[in-house]
XYZ file of C-alpha atoms in Angstrom:
498
model
C -27.869 22.582 -10.454
C -24.580 21.562 -10.811
C -23.179 21.718 -7.149
C -26.370 19.892 -5.775
C -26.060 17.067 -8.759
C -22.324 16.792 -7.386
C -22.951 16.598 -4.026
C -26.021 13.985 -4.722
C -23.421 11.882 -6.840
C -21.078 12.099 -4.064
C -22.977 10.822 -1.010
C -24.272 7.390 -2.871
C -20.597 6.169 -3.695
C -18.530 7.880 -6.488
C -15.876 9.036 -5.866
C -15.148 12.660 -4.127
C -12.472 13.435 -6.934
C -15.637 13.916 -9.156
C -16.406 17.451 -7.583
C -14.666 20.987 -8.329
C -15.897 24.409 -7.783
C -14.434 27.487 -7.218
C -16.026 27.615 -3.237
C -16.045 23.855 -2.792
C -13.223 21.205 -4.268
C -12.845 17.689 -2.998
C -9.751 15.901 -2.159
C -10.071 12.213 -2.845
C -11.178 10.281 -0.096
C -8.654 8.390 2.942
C -11.226 6.283 3.974
C -9.734 2.715 4.501
C -11.067 -0.359 5.187
C -8.512 -3.958 5.839
C -9.066 -6.155 3.968
C -10.891 -8.724 7.460
C -13.936 -7.286 6.695
C -14.331 -7.668 3.366
C -15.348 -11.031 1.415
C -13.065 -11.602 -2.117
C -14.635 -9.397 -5.003
C -15.959 -12.688 -6.350
C -17.596 -13.801 -3.493
C -19.556 -10.625 -2.315
C -21.925 -11.569 -4.598
C -23.202 -14.039 -2.476
C -23.576 -12.657 0.969
C -27.343 -10.833 1.487
C -26.977 -6.989 2.353
C -23.343 -6.560 1.161
C -21.860 -5.511 -2.008
C -18.068 -5.074 -1.952
C -16.315 -2.132 -4.622
C -12.622 -2.616 -4.014
C -10.596 0.030 -5.327
C -7.395 0.971 -3.562
C -8.185 1.509 -0.025
C -11.277 2.946 -0.601
C -14.378 0.540 0.248
C -17.995 0.744 -0.289
C -20.963 -1.271 0.834
C -23.949 -1.437 -1.240
C -27.113 -2.824 -0.747
C -27.496 -6.496 -3.021
C -29.868 -7.357 -5.326
C -29.758 -11.199 -5.711
C -30.110 -13.794 -3.053
C -28.351 -17.273 -3.001
C -28.698 -18.662 -0.002
C -28.038 -22.414 -0.586
C -24.650 -21.916 -2.415
C -24.327 -19.771 0.925
C -24.492 -22.811 3.116
C -21.737 -24.296 1.830
C -19.090 -21.675 3.537
C -21.088 -20.763 5.999
C -19.551 -22.310 9.633
C -21.144 -24.852 12.267
C -24.374 -22.768 12.686
C -23.945 -23.469 17.269
C -21.710 -21.103 16.563
C -24.648 -18.941 16.768
C -24.420 -16.663 19.922
C -20.780 -17.202 20.873
C -18.804 -14.451 23.294
C -15.607 -16.458 23.908
C -13.733 -17.456 20.489
C -14.011 -21.860 20.481
C -11.893 -22.424 17.236
C -13.198 -26.503 17.201
C -16.354 -25.279 17.485
C -16.523 -24.017 13.607
C -14.894 -27.388 11.870
C -18.113 -28.427 9.087
C -17.887 -31.185 6.525
C -19.495 -29.761 3.009
C -20.482 -31.763 -0.125
C -17.891 -30.638 -3.026
C -18.247 -31.718 -6.733
C -14.778 -32.905 -8.278
C -13.248 -34.044 -11.203
C -11.405 -37.111 -11.265
C -7.878 -37.093 -13.051
C -4.644 -38.375 -13.647
C -2.162 -36.498 -12.267
C 0.083 -35.645 -15.275
C -2.595 -33.363 -16.737
C -3.764 -32.235 -13.637
C -1.896 -28.291 -14.405
C -3.453 -28.447 -18.161
C -6.768 -29.062 -16.627
C -6.492 -26.049 -14.180
C -6.020 -23.723 -17.150
C -8.531 -25.062 -19.075
C -11.168 -25.071 -16.411
C -9.947 -22.215 -14.641
C -13.020 -20.121 -14.349
C -14.959 -23.964 -12.880
C -12.858 -24.733 -10.680
C -13.332 -23.500 -6.541
C -10.633 -20.554 -6.111
C -11.586 -19.702 -2.959
C -8.281 -18.822 -0.725
C -7.054 -21.302 1.304
C -8.249 -24.093 -0.013
C -6.814 -26.488 -1.653
C -8.020 -27.375 -5.645
C -6.493 -30.396 -5.628
C -6.633 -33.331 -3.271
C -5.151 -36.790 -3.587
C -7.839 -39.854 -4.302
C -7.874 -42.381 -2.154
C -8.927 -44.877 -4.176
C -5.688 -44.060 -6.793
C -2.511 -42.872 -6.433
C -1.831 -41.957 -9.959
C -4.660 -39.736 -10.100
C -5.879 -36.176 -8.423
C -9.635 -35.019 -7.197
C -9.812 -31.464 -8.718
C -12.499 -28.971 -6.819
C -15.052 -27.372 -8.588
C -16.497 -23.926 -7.738
C -20.176 -25.544 -6.046
C -21.634 -21.873 -7.261
C -20.708 -23.007 -10.792
C -21.694 -25.982 -10.844
C -25.515 -26.821 -11.152
C -26.954 -29.862 -9.920
C -23.357 -31.533 -9.906
C -23.744 -31.221 -13.574
C -20.879 -29.601 -16.513
C -21.600 -27.452 -18.651
C -21.363 -28.068 -22.333
C -18.601 -26.178 -23.051
C -16.525 -27.187 -19.761
C -17.733 -31.261 -21.104
C -15.887 -30.229 -24.596
C -12.945 -29.131 -22.749
C -12.893 -32.781 -21.037
C -13.455 -34.777 -24.242
C -10.033 -32.789 -25.849
C -7.983 -33.699 -22.304
C -9.348 -37.775 -22.336
C -10.969 -36.763 -19.325
C -14.297 -38.521 -18.136
C -16.932 -35.661 -17.670
C -18.366 -37.326 -14.809
C -18.360 -35.191 -11.818
C -18.720 -36.958 -7.766
C -19.357 -35.727 -4.595
C -16.333 -34.875 -2.359
C -16.966 -34.455 1.348
C -14.432 -31.271 2.213
C -13.771 -30.618 5.664
C -13.830 -26.483 6.867
C -11.794 -25.428 9.869
C -11.721 -21.926 11.984
C -8.717 -21.403 9.341
C -11.012 -21.663 6.382
C -13.039 -19.033 6.884
C -13.336 -15.163 6.398
C -13.120 -12.852 9.149
C -16.879 -11.650 7.913
C -18.245 -15.591 7.504
C -17.122 -15.734 10.806
C -18.535 -12.820 12.557
C -22.036 -13.189 10.803
C -22.264 -17.017 11.661
C -21.315 -15.741 15.481
C -23.916 -12.172 16.194
C -27.395 -12.205 15.876
C -28.874 -13.152 12.417
C -29.924 -10.231 11.101
C -27.194 -7.756 12.726
C -24.894 -5.730 11.325
C -21.147 -7.368 11.314
C -18.956 -5.309 8.457
C -17.103 -2.901 10.479
C -13.832 -0.394 9.354
C -11.060 -0.232 11.919
C -7.987 2.137 11.234
C -4.315 0.298 11.479
C -1.918 1.515 13.278
C 1.008 -0.121 13.186
C 0.387 -3.961 14.757
C -3.120 -2.003 16.631
C -6.129 -2.145 14.968
C -8.789 0.287 15.936
C -12.113 0.104 16.002
C -15.488 1.801 16.959
C -17.844 -1.024 17.637
C -21.862 -0.518 18.270
C -23.434 -1.181 20.829
C -24.942 -4.192 19.809
C -21.603 -5.455 18.993
C -20.203 -5.329 22.374
C -21.434 -8.586 23.831
C -18.961 -10.192 21.317
C -16.191 -7.519 21.436
C -13.369 -9.874 22.983
C -13.965 -12.673 19.935
C -13.613 -10.104 17.401
C -10.441 -8.423 18.459
C -9.204 -11.793 18.628
C -10.565 -12.973 15.230
C -9.168 -9.831 13.924
C -5.472 -10.719 14.773
C -6.568 -14.172 13.984
C -6.996 -13.333 10.630
C -4.630 -10.229 10.458
C -0.748 -11.223 9.748
C 1.308 -8.259 12.101
C -1.876 -6.768 13.952
C -1.306 -7.916 17.733
C -2.975 -5.424 19.674
C -6.921 -4.308 19.083
C -8.708 -1.557 20.746
C -11.931 -0.088 20.696
C -13.033 3.648 21.051
C -14.740 3.978 24.428
C -15.059 7.500 24.281
C -15.476 11.269 21.773
C -12.419 12.567 21.198
C -11.219 15.455 23.542
C -10.773 18.464 21.453
C -8.533 19.850 24.090
C -5.717 16.723 23.371
C -7.212 14.980 21.108
C -7.173 11.596 22.368
C -9.372 9.432 23.500
C -10.397 6.589 26.273
C -9.677 3.149 24.521
C -10.275 -0.907 25.526
C -7.585 -3.362 25.008
C -9.786 -6.256 23.363
C -7.537 -8.346 22.546
C -3.710 -9.461 22.348
C -0.826 -7.309 23.768
C -1.621 -4.407 25.930
C 1.692 -2.304 23.983
C -0.171 0.668 22.410
C 3.474 2.556 21.470
C 3.916 1.888 17.291
C 5.370 2.614 14.743
C 3.616 3.600 11.534
C 5.046 5.150 7.824
C 3.035 7.340 5.851
C 4.150 8.798 2.907
C 7.521 7.162 2.886
C 7.639 8.672 6.381
C 8.310 6.901 9.453
C 6.744 7.980 12.559
C 6.487 6.586 16.505
C 3.796 7.774 18.794
C 1.873 6.027 21.837
C -1.269 5.975 20.443
C -3.432 5.993 23.777
C -1.706 8.974 24.611
C -1.637 11.149 21.057
C -4.044 11.669 17.852
C -3.163 9.785 14.838
C -5.116 8.994 12.253
C -4.091 7.225 9.317
C -7.267 8.060 6.835
C -5.557 11.380 6.743
C -2.685 10.293 4.638
C -4.202 11.680 1.472
C -4.821 15.294 3.358
C -1.278 15.118 4.640
C -0.045 14.733 1.716
C -1.833 17.192 -0.646
C -0.921 20.226 1.750
C 2.694 18.831 1.408
C 2.399 19.201 -1.738
C 1.654 22.837 -1.967
C 5.010 23.587 -0.047
C 7.815 24.940 -1.833
C 11.892 24.441 -0.963
C 12.102 27.473 1.278
C 8.317 28.481 2.015
C 7.454 28.863 6.016
C 5.097 26.348 7.616
C 3.347 27.481 10.802
C 1.675 24.344 12.075
C -0.529 25.311 14.715
C -1.443 21.824 16.325
C 0.932 19.624 14.755
C 0.263 16.581 16.613
C 3.359 13.906 16.178
C 4.564 15.585 13.039
C 2.342 14.645 9.211
C 2.670 17.914 8.465
C 5.769 19.394 9.755
C 7.863 16.860 9.395
C 7.523 15.828 5.687
C 7.620 19.786 4.588
C 11.045 20.198 6.401
C 11.782 16.663 4.290
C 11.075 19.609 1.596
C 13.204 21.767 3.211
C 11.082 24.356 4.106
C 11.067 26.372 7.269
C 8.513 24.713 9.548
C 7.447 25.985 13.235
C 5.168 22.687 14.923
C 3.105 22.999 18.209
C 0.766 21.448 19.646
C -1.030 22.174 23.238
C -0.774 18.265 24.447
C 3.036 17.706 26.143
C 2.975 13.920 25.048
C 2.679 14.661 21.527
C 4.873 17.248 21.917
C 7.020 14.923 23.102
C 6.454 12.429 20.396
C 7.051 15.196 17.867
C 10.606 15.879 19.246
C 11.413 12.668 18.886
C 10.356 12.232 15.206
C 11.949 15.106 14.422
C 15.005 13.039 15.777
C 14.248 9.887 14.144
C 13.540 11.756 10.749
C 16.711 14.142 10.943
C 15.405 17.051 10.800
C 15.302 18.343 13.905
C 17.909 21.028 12.551
C 15.026 22.685 10.528
C 12.379 22.121 12.742
C 11.231 25.219 15.940
C 8.782 23.105 18.505
C 6.862 24.497 20.538
C 4.326 23.276 23.139
C 2.174 26.248 24.038
C -1.909 26.682 23.621
C -2.555 27.305 19.798
C -3.849 30.817 20.564
C -0.733 31.889 22.227
C 1.281 30.450 19.592
C -0.317 32.462 16.494
C -0.123 35.616 19.103
C 3.504 34.963 19.791
C 5.956 33.337 17.797
C 3.661 33.021 14.766
C 3.009 37.256 14.842
C 6.935 37.714 15.726
C 7.948 36.067 12.380
C 5.694 37.498 10.101
C 6.781 40.838 11.554
C 10.102 40.346 10.529
C 9.957 38.537 7.669
C 7.147 40.324 5.840
C 8.780 43.879 5.290
C 11.952 41.972 4.175
C 10.044 40.418 1.224
C 11.099 41.582 -1.818
C 8.358 41.102 -5.253
C 10.596 38.981 -6.883
C 11.421 36.105 -3.810
C 9.201 33.012 -4.202
C 9.002 32.421 -0.233
C 5.090 31.794 0.697
C 4.190 31.491 4.417
C 1.492 28.603 5.080
C -0.260 28.332 8.605
C -2.002 25.217 8.834
C -4.892 25.161 11.981
C -5.908 21.015 11.832
C -7.946 20.812 15.177
C -11.608 20.573 13.054
C -13.590 20.512 15.823
C -12.257 23.792 17.376
C -9.913 25.709 14.579
C -12.553 28.377 12.790
C -13.094 29.395 16.196
C -9.479 30.876 16.520
C -9.635 32.306 13.545
C -10.370 35.406 15.117
C -6.971 35.872 16.055
C -5.659 37.323 12.563
C -7.250 40.190 12.832
C -5.076 43.204 13.207
C -2.396 40.416 13.991
C 0.071 42.878 12.433
C 0.668 46.943 12.822
C 2.310 48.825 9.984
C 1.616 48.580 5.722
C 1.052 45.095 4.449
C 3.365 43.447 2.250
C 2.906 42.968 -1.340
C -0.951 40.846 -1.802
C 1.332 37.545 -3.006
C 3.230 37.852 0.396
C 0.401 37.390 2.705
C 0.176 34.637 4.429
C -2.045 31.257 3.432
C -4.394 29.166 6.219
C -5.483 25.807 5.866
C -8.074 25.923 8.516
C -10.028 22.710 9.485
C -13.781 22.000 10.341
C -16.083 19.589 10.282
C -20.219 20.715 9.652
C -23.081 19.087 9.925
C -24.732 21.505 7.356
C -26.555 20.578 4.545
C -24.303 22.452 2.174
C -20.806 21.879 4.200
C -18.825 24.381 1.913
C -21.019 26.962 2.643
C -20.956 26.644 6.525
C -17.478 26.489 6.775
C -17.110 29.261 4.869
C -19.480 31.559 6.725
C -18.219 30.638 10.267
C -14.598 31.507 8.931
C -16.129 34.861 7.367
C -17.703 35.071 10.698
C -14.127 34.803 13.211
C -12.247 37.316 10.282
C -14.854 39.645 9.670
C -14.903 39.837 5.890
C -15.802 38.058 2.972
C -14.100 35.204 1.378
C -15.965 35.383 -1.637
C -14.114 34.701 -4.587
C -11.021 34.203 -2.107
C -11.082 31.094 -1.110
C -11.458 27.293 -1.786
C -12.902 24.717 0.209
C -11.592 20.656 0.229
C -13.471 17.977 1.294
C -11.375 15.765 3.255
C -13.386 13.206 3.916
C -17.134 11.726 5.347
C -16.467 11.609 9.883
C -20.039 10.214 9.703
C -23.585 10.236 8.629
C -24.274 13.591 7.744
C -20.975 14.766 9.413
C -17.997 16.335 6.812
C -14.268 17.419 7.467
C -13.562 19.540 5.396
C -10.768 22.297 4.913
C -11.197 25.780 3.948
C -8.223 27.561 2.171
C -7.235 31.449 1.666
C -4.787 34.209 2.206
C -5.338 36.323 4.771
C -6.717 39.450 3.419
C -4.397 42.275 3.991
C -7.446 44.614 5.534
C -7.749 41.844 7.702
C -4.128 40.846 9.011
C -2.702 44.271 9.874
C -3.880 47.461 12.014
C -3.255 50.281 10.214
C -2.333 53.628 12.177
C -4.895 56.347 11.579
C -4.006 59.403 9.792
C -5.830 61.026 13.074
C -3.394 59.340 15.260
C -0.301 60.542 12.504
C -1.328 64.143 12.620
C -1.570 63.974 16.741
C 2.211 62.161 17.910
C 3.398 64.825 14.322
C 1.807 68.009 16.341
C 3.245 66.351 19.690
C 6.584 65.407 18.695
C 6.885 69.554 17.140
C 5.474 71.050 19.938
C 8.280 68.847 22.376
C 11.056 70.581 20.041
C 10.299 73.696 20.531
C 10.242 73.464 24.369
C 13.091 71.661 24.171
């Protein structure tokens, strides 16, 4: 009951950190949606169908219960922009009537502090403007959402009385331009009424990466330009046009707006990476997961990164003074991995490979474990970790560990720990991932594993990480006693003949 209830709570938007069970633990969601797609919290309640909860980098949408269409119209672009597919900034100009107070200029600051909950607080708009009729006075713009029928409440009138300000509220024609509207308001005004316009994007350096829906595609170039206009530092917007290739983990994309330079620089967990976004895999939503795994490592531990990409596990592990073996099949990823190792001055601590993941496990990983594990002493603190971050296929690679090593097993503490990622559309994704891992390994992991929810990838599709020490009976192929006897008898017979 507890597990089902916890999963339900997560589904409706609570933090994934609430959940923790023996074989299903969750890590905080790393979904990140930049502010270009949000209204500020104080205005979110004005937009039909959208309620915004802001917590660090997390963004959730929920159905709204109260609509205020009359006030909403004060902050809508000109209605003629509906259906626009090519951005015309001039068409967004609009004049709205707002309430103002006439105030002597020397007490403006005092008034702003005293009426801070009533004064207009909209970013990008001035709260105080010149009075065209009196150079010694100023007009303080009030929030039309807070002023009912251009009349102040009793508490506000009492404040004005103390400041010796006439309580009469006047009307002022405020001109709004494209620069004054938020991207959400612009897109809501342009796209067909009733169509979804909120869509998250990932920021990768100067690149904004979108996954547009079919109904948004006719407006894609306009959407791209709006993102560039409203987000300082973004100079290129791309839209994914194909599913991720499971071999090299890259995808086709279309440049919607801005420059066509897809070589970029990103910073994650205080480490800088360079990459060509069109040729390698990079997902900023995995930042928390990269940090979580690296946090498990201790200096002098050994990390085998089977699907290393450009190094988000390998490089911070090397920075932590771990010995690292990093591999990726994609030649472009391998090239950028080498470049990032040099950029972060860890190229002498990482052995890099450009191999198929299975060959990497059967080759360099097996060789290193065969050499290191027999020398491991009980008092030594070195741990071996194998990271397999290829969620579409990694679980299928686990069969490689069956009898990977020969001889007698080392101490239980020295058995390598695997962190394997997978996708699941199952009602109980933790159980699904564990059962698939058990099928590949040929043994039960009941009570011997932990499963972490990494993130929600799509509706009914989760990404999880299952961690476990490889059981000795799986990892080692022990010679049978019969075989040992036959070998000894053969040697004795050979000795007699000689």
